[in-house]
PDB file of C-alpha atoms in Angstrom:
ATOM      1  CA  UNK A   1     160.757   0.056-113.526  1.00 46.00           C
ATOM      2  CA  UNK A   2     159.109  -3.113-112.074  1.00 51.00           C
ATOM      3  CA  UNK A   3     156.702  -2.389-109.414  1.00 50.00           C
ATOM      4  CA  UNK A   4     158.289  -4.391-106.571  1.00 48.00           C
ATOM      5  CA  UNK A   5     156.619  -7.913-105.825  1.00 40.00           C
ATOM      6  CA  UNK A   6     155.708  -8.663-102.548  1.00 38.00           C
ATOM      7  CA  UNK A   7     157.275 -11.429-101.292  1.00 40.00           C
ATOM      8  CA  UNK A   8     156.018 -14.781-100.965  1.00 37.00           C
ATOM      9  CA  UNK A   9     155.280 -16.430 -97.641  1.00 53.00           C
ATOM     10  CA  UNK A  10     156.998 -19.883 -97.710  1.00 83.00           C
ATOM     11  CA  UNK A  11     155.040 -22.579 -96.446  1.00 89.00           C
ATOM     12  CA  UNK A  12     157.316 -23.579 -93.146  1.00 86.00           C
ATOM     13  CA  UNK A  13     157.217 -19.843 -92.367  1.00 88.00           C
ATOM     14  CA  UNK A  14     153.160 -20.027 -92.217  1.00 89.00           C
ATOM     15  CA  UNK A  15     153.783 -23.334 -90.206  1.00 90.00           C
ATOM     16  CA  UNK A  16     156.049 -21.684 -87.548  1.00 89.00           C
ATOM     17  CA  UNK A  17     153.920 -18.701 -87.144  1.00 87.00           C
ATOM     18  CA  UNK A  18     151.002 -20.951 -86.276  1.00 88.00           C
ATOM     19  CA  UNK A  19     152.837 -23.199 -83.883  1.00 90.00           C
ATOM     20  CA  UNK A  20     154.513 -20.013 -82.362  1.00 85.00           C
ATOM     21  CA  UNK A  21     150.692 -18.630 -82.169  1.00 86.00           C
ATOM     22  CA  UNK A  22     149.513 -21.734 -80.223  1.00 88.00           C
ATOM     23  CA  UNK A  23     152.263 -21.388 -77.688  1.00 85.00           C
ATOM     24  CA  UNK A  24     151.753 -17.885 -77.310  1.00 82.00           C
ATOM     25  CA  UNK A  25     148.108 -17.885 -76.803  1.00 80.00           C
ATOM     26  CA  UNK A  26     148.813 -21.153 -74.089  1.00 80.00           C
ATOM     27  CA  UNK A  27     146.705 -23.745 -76.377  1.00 83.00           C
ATOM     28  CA  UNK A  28     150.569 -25.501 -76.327  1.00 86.00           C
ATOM     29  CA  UNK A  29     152.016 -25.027 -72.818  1.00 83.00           C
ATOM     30  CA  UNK A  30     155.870 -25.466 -71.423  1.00 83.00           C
ATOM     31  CA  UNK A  31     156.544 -29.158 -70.939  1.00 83.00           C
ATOM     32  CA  UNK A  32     153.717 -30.577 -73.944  1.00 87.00           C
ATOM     33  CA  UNK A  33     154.989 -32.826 -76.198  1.00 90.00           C
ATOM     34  CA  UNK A  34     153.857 -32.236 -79.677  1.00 92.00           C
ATOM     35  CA  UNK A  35     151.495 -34.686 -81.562  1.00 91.00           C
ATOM     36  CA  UNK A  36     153.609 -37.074 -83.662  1.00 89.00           C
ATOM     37  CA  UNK A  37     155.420 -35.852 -86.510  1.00 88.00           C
ATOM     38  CA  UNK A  38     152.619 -37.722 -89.210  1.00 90.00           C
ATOM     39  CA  UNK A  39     149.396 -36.769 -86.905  1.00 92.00           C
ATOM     40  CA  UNK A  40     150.329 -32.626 -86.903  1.00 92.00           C
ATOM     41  CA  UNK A  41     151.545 -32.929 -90.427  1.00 91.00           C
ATOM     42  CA  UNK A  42     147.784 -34.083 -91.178  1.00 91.00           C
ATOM     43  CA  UNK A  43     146.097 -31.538 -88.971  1.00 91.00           C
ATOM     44  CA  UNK A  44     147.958 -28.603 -90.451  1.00 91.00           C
ATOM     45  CA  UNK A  45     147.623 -30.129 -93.634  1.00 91.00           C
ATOM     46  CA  UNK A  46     151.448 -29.839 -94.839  1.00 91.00           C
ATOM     47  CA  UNK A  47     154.171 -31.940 -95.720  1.00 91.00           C
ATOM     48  CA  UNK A  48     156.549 -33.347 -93.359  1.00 90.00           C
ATOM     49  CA  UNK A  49     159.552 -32.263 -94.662  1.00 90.00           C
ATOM     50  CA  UNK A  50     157.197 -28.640 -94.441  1.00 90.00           C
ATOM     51  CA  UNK A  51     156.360 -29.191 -90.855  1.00 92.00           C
ATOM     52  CA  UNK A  52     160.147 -30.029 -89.850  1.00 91.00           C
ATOM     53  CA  UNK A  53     161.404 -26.937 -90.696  1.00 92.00           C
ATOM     54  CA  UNK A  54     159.310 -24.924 -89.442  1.00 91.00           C
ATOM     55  CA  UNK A  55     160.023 -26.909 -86.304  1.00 91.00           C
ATOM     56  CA  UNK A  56     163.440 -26.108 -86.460  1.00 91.00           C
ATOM     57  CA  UNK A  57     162.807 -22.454 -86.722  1.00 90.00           C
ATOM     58  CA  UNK A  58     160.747 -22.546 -83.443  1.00 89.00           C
ATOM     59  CA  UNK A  59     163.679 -25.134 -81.868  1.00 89.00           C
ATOM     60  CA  UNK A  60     166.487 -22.158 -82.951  1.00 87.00           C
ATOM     61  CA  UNK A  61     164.334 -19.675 -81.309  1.00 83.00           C
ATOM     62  CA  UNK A  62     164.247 -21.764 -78.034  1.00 83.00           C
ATOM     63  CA  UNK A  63     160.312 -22.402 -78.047  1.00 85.00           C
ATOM     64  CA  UNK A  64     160.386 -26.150 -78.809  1.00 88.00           C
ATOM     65  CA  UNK A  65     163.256 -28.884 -78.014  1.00 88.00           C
ATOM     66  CA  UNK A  66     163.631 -32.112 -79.436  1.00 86.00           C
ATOM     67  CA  UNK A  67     164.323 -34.976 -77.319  1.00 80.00           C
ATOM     68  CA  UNK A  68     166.281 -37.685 -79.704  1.00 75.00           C
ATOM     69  CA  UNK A  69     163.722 -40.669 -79.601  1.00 73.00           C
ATOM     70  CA  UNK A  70     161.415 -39.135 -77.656  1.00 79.00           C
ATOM     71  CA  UNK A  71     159.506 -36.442 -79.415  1.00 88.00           C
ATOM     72  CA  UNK A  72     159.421 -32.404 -79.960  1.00 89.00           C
ATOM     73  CA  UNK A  73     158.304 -29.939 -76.380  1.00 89.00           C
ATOM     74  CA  UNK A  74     157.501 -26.874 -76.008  1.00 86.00           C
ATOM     75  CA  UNK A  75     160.291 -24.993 -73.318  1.00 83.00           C
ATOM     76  CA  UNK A  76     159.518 -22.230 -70.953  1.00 79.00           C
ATOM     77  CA  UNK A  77     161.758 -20.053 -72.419  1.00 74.00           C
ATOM     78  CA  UNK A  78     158.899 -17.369 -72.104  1.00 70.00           C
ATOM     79  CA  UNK A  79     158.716 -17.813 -68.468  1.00 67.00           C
ATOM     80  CA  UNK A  80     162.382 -19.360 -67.579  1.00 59.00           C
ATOM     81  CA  UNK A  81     163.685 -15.944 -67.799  1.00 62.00           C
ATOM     82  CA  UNK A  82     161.214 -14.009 -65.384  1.00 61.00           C
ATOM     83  CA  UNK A  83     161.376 -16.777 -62.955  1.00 60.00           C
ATOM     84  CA  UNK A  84     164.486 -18.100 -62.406  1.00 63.00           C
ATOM     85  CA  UNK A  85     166.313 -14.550 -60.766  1.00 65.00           C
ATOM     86  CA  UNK A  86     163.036 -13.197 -59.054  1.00 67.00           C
ATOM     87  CA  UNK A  87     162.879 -16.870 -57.530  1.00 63.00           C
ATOM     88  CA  UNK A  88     166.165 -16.428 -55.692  1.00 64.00           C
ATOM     89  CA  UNK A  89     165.668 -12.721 -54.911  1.00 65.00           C
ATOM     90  CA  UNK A  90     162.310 -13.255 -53.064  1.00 67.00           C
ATOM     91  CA  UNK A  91     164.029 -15.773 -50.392  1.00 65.00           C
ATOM     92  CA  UNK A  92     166.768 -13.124 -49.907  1.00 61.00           C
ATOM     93  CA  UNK A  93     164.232  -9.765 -49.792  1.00 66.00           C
ATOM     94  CA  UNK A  94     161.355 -11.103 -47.786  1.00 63.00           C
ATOM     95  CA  UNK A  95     159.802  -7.842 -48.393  1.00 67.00           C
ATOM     96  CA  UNK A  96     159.476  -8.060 -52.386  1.00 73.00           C
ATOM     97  CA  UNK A  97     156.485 -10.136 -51.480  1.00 76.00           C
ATOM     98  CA  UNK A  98     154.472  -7.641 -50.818  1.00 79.00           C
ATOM     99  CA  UNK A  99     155.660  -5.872 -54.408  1.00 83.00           C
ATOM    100  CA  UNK A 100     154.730  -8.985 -55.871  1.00 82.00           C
ATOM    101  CA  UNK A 101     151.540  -8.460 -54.205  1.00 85.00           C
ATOM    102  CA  UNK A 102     150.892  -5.325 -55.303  1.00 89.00           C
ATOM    103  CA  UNK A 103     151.766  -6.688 -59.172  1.00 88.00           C
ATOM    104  CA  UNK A 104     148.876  -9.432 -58.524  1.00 90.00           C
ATOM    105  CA  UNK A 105     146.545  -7.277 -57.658  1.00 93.00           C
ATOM    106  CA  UNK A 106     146.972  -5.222 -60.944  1.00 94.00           C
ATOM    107  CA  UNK A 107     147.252  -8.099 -63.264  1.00 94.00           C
ATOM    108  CA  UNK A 108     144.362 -10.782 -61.927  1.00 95.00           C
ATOM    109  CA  UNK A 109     141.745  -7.743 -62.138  1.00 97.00           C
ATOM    110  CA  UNK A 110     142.622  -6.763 -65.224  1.00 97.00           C
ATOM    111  CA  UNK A 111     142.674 -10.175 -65.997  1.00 97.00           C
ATOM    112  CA  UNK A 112     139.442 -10.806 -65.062  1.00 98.00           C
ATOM    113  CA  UNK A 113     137.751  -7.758 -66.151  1.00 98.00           C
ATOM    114  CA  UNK A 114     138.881  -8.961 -69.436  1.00 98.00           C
ATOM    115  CA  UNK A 115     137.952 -12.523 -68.843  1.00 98.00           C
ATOM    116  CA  UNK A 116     134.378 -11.155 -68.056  1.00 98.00           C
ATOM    117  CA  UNK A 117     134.105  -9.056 -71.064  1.00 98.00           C
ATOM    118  CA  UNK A 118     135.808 -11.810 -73.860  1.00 97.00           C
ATOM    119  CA  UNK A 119     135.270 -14.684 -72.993  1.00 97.00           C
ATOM    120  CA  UNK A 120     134.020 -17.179 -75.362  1.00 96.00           C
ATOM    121  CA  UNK A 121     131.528 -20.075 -74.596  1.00 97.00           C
ATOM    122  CA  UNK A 122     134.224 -22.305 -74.497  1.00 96.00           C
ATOM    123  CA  UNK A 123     136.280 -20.372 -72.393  1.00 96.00           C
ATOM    124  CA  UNK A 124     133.734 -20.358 -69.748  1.00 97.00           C
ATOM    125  CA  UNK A 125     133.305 -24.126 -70.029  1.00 97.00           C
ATOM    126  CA  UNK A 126     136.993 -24.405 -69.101  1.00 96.00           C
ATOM    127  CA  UNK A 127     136.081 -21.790 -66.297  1.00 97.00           C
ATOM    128  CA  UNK A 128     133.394 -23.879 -65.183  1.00 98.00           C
ATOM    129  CA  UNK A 129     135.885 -27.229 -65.202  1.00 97.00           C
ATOM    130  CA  UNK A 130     138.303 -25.170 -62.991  1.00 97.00           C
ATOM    131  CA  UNK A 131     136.062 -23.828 -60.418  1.00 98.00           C
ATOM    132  CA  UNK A 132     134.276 -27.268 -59.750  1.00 97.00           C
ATOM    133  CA  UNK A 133     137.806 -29.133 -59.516  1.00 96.00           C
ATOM    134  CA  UNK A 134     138.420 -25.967 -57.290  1.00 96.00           C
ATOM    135  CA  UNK A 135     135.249 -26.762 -55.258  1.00 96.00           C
ATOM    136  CA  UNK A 136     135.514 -30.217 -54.987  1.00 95.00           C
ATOM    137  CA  UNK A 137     139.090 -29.685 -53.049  1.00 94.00           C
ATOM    138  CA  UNK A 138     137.240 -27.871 -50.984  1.00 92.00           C
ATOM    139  CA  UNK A 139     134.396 -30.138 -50.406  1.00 91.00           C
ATOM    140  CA  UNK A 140     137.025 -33.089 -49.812  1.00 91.00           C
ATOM    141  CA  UNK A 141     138.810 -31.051 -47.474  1.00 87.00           C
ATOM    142  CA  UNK A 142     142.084 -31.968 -49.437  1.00 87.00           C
ATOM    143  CA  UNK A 143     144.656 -28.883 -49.192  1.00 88.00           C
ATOM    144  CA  UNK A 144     147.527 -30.576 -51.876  1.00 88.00           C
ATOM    145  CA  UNK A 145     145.281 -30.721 -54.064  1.00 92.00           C
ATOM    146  CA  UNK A 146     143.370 -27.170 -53.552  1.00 91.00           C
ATOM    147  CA  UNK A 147     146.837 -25.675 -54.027  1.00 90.00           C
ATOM    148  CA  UNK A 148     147.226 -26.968 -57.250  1.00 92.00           C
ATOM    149  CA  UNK A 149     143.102 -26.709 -58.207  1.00 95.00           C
ATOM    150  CA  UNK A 150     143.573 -23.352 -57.044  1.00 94.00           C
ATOM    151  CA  UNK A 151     146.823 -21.856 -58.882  1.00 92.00           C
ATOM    152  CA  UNK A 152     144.938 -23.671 -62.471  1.00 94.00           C
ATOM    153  CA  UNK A 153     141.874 -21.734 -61.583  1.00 96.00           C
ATOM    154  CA  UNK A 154     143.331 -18.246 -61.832  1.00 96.00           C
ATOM    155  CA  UNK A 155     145.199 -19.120 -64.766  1.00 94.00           C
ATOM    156  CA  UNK A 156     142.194 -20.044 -66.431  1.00 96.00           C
ATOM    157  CA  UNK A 157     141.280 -16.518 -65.905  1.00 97.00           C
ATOM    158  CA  UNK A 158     143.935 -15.303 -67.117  1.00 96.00           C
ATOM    159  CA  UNK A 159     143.764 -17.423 -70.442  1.00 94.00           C
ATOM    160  CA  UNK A 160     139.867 -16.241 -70.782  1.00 96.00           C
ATOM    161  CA  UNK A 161     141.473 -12.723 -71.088  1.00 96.00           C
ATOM    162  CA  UNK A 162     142.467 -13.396 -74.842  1.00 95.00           C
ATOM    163  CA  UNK A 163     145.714 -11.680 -73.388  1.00 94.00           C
ATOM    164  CA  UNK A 164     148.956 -13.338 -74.348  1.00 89.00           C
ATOM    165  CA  UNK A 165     151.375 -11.428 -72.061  1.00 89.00           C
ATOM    166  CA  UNK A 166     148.698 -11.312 -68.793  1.00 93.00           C
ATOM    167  CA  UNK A 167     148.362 -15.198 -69.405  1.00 90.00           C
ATOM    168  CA  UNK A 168     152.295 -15.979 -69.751  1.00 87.00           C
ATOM    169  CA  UNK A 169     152.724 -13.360 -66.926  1.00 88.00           C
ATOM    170  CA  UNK A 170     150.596 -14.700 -64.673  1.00 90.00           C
ATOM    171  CA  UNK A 171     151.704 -18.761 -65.213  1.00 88.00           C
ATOM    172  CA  UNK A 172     155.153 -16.847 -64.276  1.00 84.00           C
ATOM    173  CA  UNK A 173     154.024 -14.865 -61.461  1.00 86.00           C
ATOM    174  CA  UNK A 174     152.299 -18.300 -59.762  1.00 85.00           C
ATOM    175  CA  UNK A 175     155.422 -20.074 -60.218  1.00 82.00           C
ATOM    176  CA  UNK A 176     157.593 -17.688 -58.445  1.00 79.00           C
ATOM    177  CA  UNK A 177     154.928 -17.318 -55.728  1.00 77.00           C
ATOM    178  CA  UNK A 178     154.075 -20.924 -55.730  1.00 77.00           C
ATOM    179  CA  UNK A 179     155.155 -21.590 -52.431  1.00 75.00           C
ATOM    180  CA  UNK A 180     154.396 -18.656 -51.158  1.00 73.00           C
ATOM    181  CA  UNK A 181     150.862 -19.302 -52.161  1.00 79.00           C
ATOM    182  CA  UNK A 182     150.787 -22.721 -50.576  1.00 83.00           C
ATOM    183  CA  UNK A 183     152.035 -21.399 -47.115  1.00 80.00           C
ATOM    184  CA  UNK A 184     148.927 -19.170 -47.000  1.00 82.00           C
ATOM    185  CA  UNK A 185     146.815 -21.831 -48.217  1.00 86.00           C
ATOM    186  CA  UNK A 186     148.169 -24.025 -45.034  1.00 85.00           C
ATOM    187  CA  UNK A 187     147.661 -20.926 -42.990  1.00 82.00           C
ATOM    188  CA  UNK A 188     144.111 -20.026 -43.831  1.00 87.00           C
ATOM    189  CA  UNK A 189     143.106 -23.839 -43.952  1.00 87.00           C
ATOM    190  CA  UNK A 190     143.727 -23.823 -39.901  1.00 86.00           C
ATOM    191  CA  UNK A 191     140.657 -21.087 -40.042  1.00 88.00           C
ATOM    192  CA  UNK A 192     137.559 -22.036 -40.761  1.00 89.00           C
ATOM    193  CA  UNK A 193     135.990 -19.125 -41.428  1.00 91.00           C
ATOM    194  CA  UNK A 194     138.998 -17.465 -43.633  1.00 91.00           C
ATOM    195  CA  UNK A 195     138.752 -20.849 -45.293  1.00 92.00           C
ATOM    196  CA  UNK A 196     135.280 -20.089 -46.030  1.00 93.00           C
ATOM    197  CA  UNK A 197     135.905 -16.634 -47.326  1.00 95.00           C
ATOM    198  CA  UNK A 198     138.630 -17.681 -49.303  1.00 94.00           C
ATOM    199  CA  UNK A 199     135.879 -20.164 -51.028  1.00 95.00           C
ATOM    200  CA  UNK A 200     133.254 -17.531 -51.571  1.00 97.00           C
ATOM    201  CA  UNK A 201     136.255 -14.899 -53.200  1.00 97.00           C
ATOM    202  CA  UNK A 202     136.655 -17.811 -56.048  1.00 97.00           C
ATOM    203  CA  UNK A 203     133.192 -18.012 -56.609  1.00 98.00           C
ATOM    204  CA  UNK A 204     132.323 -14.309 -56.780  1.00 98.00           C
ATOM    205  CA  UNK A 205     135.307 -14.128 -59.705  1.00 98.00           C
ATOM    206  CA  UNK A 206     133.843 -17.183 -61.319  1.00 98.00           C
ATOM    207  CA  UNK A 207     130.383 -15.717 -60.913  1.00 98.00           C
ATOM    208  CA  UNK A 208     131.176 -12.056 -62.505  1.00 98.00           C
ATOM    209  CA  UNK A 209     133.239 -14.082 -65.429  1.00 98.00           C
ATOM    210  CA  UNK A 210     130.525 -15.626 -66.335  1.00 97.00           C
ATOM    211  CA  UNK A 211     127.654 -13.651 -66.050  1.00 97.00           C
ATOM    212  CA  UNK A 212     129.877 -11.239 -68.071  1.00 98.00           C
ATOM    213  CA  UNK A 213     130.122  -8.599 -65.863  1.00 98.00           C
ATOM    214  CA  UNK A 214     133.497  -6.911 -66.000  1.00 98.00           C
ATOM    215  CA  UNK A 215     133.550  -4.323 -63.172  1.00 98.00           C
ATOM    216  CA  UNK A 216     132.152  -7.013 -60.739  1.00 98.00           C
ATOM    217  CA  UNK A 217     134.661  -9.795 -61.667  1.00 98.00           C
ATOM    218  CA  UNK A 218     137.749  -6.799 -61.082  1.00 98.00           C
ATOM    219  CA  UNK A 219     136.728  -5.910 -58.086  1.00 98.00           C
ATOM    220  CA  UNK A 220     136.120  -9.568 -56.605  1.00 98.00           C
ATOM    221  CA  UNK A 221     139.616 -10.274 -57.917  1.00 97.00           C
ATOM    222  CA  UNK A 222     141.109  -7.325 -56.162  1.00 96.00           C
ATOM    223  CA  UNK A 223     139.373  -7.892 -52.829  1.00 96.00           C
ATOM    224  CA  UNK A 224     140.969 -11.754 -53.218  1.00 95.00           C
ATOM    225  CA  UNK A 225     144.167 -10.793 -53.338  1.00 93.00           C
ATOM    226  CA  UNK A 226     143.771  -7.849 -50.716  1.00 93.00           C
ATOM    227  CA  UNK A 227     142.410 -10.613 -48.487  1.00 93.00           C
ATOM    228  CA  UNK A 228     145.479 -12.536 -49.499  1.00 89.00           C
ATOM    229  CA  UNK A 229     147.915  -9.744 -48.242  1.00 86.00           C
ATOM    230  CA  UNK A 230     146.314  -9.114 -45.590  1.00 87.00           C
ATOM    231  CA  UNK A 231     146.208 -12.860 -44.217  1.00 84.00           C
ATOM    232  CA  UNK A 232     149.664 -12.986 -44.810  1.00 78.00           C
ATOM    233  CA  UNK A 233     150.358 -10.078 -42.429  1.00 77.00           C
ATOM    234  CA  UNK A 234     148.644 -11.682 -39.852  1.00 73.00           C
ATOM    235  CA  UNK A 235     150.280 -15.017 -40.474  1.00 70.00           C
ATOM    236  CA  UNK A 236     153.730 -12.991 -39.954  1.00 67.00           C
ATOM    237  CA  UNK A 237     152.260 -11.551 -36.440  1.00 71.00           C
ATOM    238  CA  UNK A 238     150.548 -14.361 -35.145  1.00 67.00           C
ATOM    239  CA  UNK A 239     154.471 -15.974 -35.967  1.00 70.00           C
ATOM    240  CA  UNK A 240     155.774 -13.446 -33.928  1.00 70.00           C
ATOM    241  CA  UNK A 241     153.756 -13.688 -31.071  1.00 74.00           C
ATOM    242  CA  UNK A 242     154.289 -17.356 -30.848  1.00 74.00           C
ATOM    243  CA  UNK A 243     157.937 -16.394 -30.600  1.00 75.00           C
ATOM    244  CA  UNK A 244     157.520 -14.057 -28.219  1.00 76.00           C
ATOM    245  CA  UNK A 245     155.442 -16.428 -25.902  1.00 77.00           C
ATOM    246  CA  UNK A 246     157.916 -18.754 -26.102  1.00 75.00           C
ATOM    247  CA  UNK A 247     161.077 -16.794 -25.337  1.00 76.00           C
ATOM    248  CA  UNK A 248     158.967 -16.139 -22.166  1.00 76.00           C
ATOM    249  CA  UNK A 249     158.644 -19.441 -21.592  1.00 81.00           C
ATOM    250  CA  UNK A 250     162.494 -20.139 -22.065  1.00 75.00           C
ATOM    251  CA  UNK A 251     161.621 -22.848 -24.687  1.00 59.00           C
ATOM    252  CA  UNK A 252     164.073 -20.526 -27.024  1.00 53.00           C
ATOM    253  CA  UNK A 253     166.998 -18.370 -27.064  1.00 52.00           C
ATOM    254  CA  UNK A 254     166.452 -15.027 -27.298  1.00 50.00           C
ATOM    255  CA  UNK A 255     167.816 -13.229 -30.593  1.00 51.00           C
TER     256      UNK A 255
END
């Protein structure tokens, strides 16, 4: 007998893996259009026909759609699916919040521990790009924008982790708690010096990343998010005793 051959790789196969590989690592995000047909046939050094079948196999597996006329994106299937029911089960269950919490907690400081231990130099150039656009929110005083400056910045922690699922968990995780995350935002911006410490948390993960340091950079992204939760519980009282000292005042019916 014939030893058994093994089999050959076809070329669109290799293609599709290494398209699948950039959207799974995050170098191609939900929502990017894909270079032009011509220009990624040239970079990955394949023929076109080549390149549109492996396309296809990524488009039948739900990771890329094609727009007709208007180019080839990546979808968020990876994340569509997380988000969309936890979304609508967070407004009913005000209380999953502090689950979702408790999931934060455990995935940014493992997250960052790893950040801090594999990052690459370029990683911690990106790091460095986040934390000053973070920064100069601050210094502007400009709250939209430190919402969004702020939500990239732990994702590129996440990313420097070299960990596919904590990075596609965690661009999840930030868009179910998105709004969530700007309410506390508005919340701690009306105190200064929560503001402040908010400011310094950032920089002590940033820090830790950097200087490669992996206990320090979980720990400072624990104590963030535990000074997260427990802002939010006093946003929740200091709500309540607003309502209280107005149904004294008469300027609402009581429940």
């Amino acid at each position: 007998m014939n030893p058994q051959r093994p089999a050959v790789t076809r070329l669109a196969d290799s293609v599709a893996s290494e398209l699948e590989k950039r959207i799974l690592e995050g170098s191609l995000k939900p929502g990017d259009r894909l270079p032009s047909e011509r220009a990624l046939a040239l970079e990955l050094g394949v023929s076109r026909p080549s390149l549109r079948e492996a396309m296809q196999q990524l488009v039948s597996k739900g990771l890329l759609s094609t727009r007709h006329g208007g180019g080839t994106y990546v979808t968020d299937r990876l994340e569509a699916h997380f988000v969309d029911p936890w979304q609508g089960m967070l407004k009913a269950n005000p209380m999953l919040h502090r689950d979702l919490l408790e999931v934060r907690q455990m995935l940014e400081s493992q997250a960052a521990a790893l950040a801090a231990d594999r990052a690459t130099d370029l990683d911690i150039s990106r790091l460095d790009a986040a934390h000053a656009a973070l920064e100069a929110s601050y210094e502007r005083d400009d709250l939209t924008h430190c919402i969004e400056t702020d939500v990239a910045f732990h994702q590129a922690v996440a990313e420097a982790s070299h960990n596919a699922l904590i990075g596609h968990l965690t661009a999840s995780l930030m868009r179910v708690i998105r709004g969530h995350v700007s309410n506390n935002l508005v919340h701690l911006h009306a105190r200064p010096q929560r503001w402040n410490q908010l400011r310094a948390q950032h920089r002590a993960i940033w820090q830790a990343i950097r200087e490669h340091k992996p206990q320090e950079a979980a720990l400072a992204a624990s104590e963030h998010i535990e000074f997260v939760r427990q802002s939010i519980e006093d946003k929740v009282l200091d709500e309540a005793r607003r309502s209280s000292a107005l149904r004294r005042l008469g300027d609402v019916p009581a429940n």
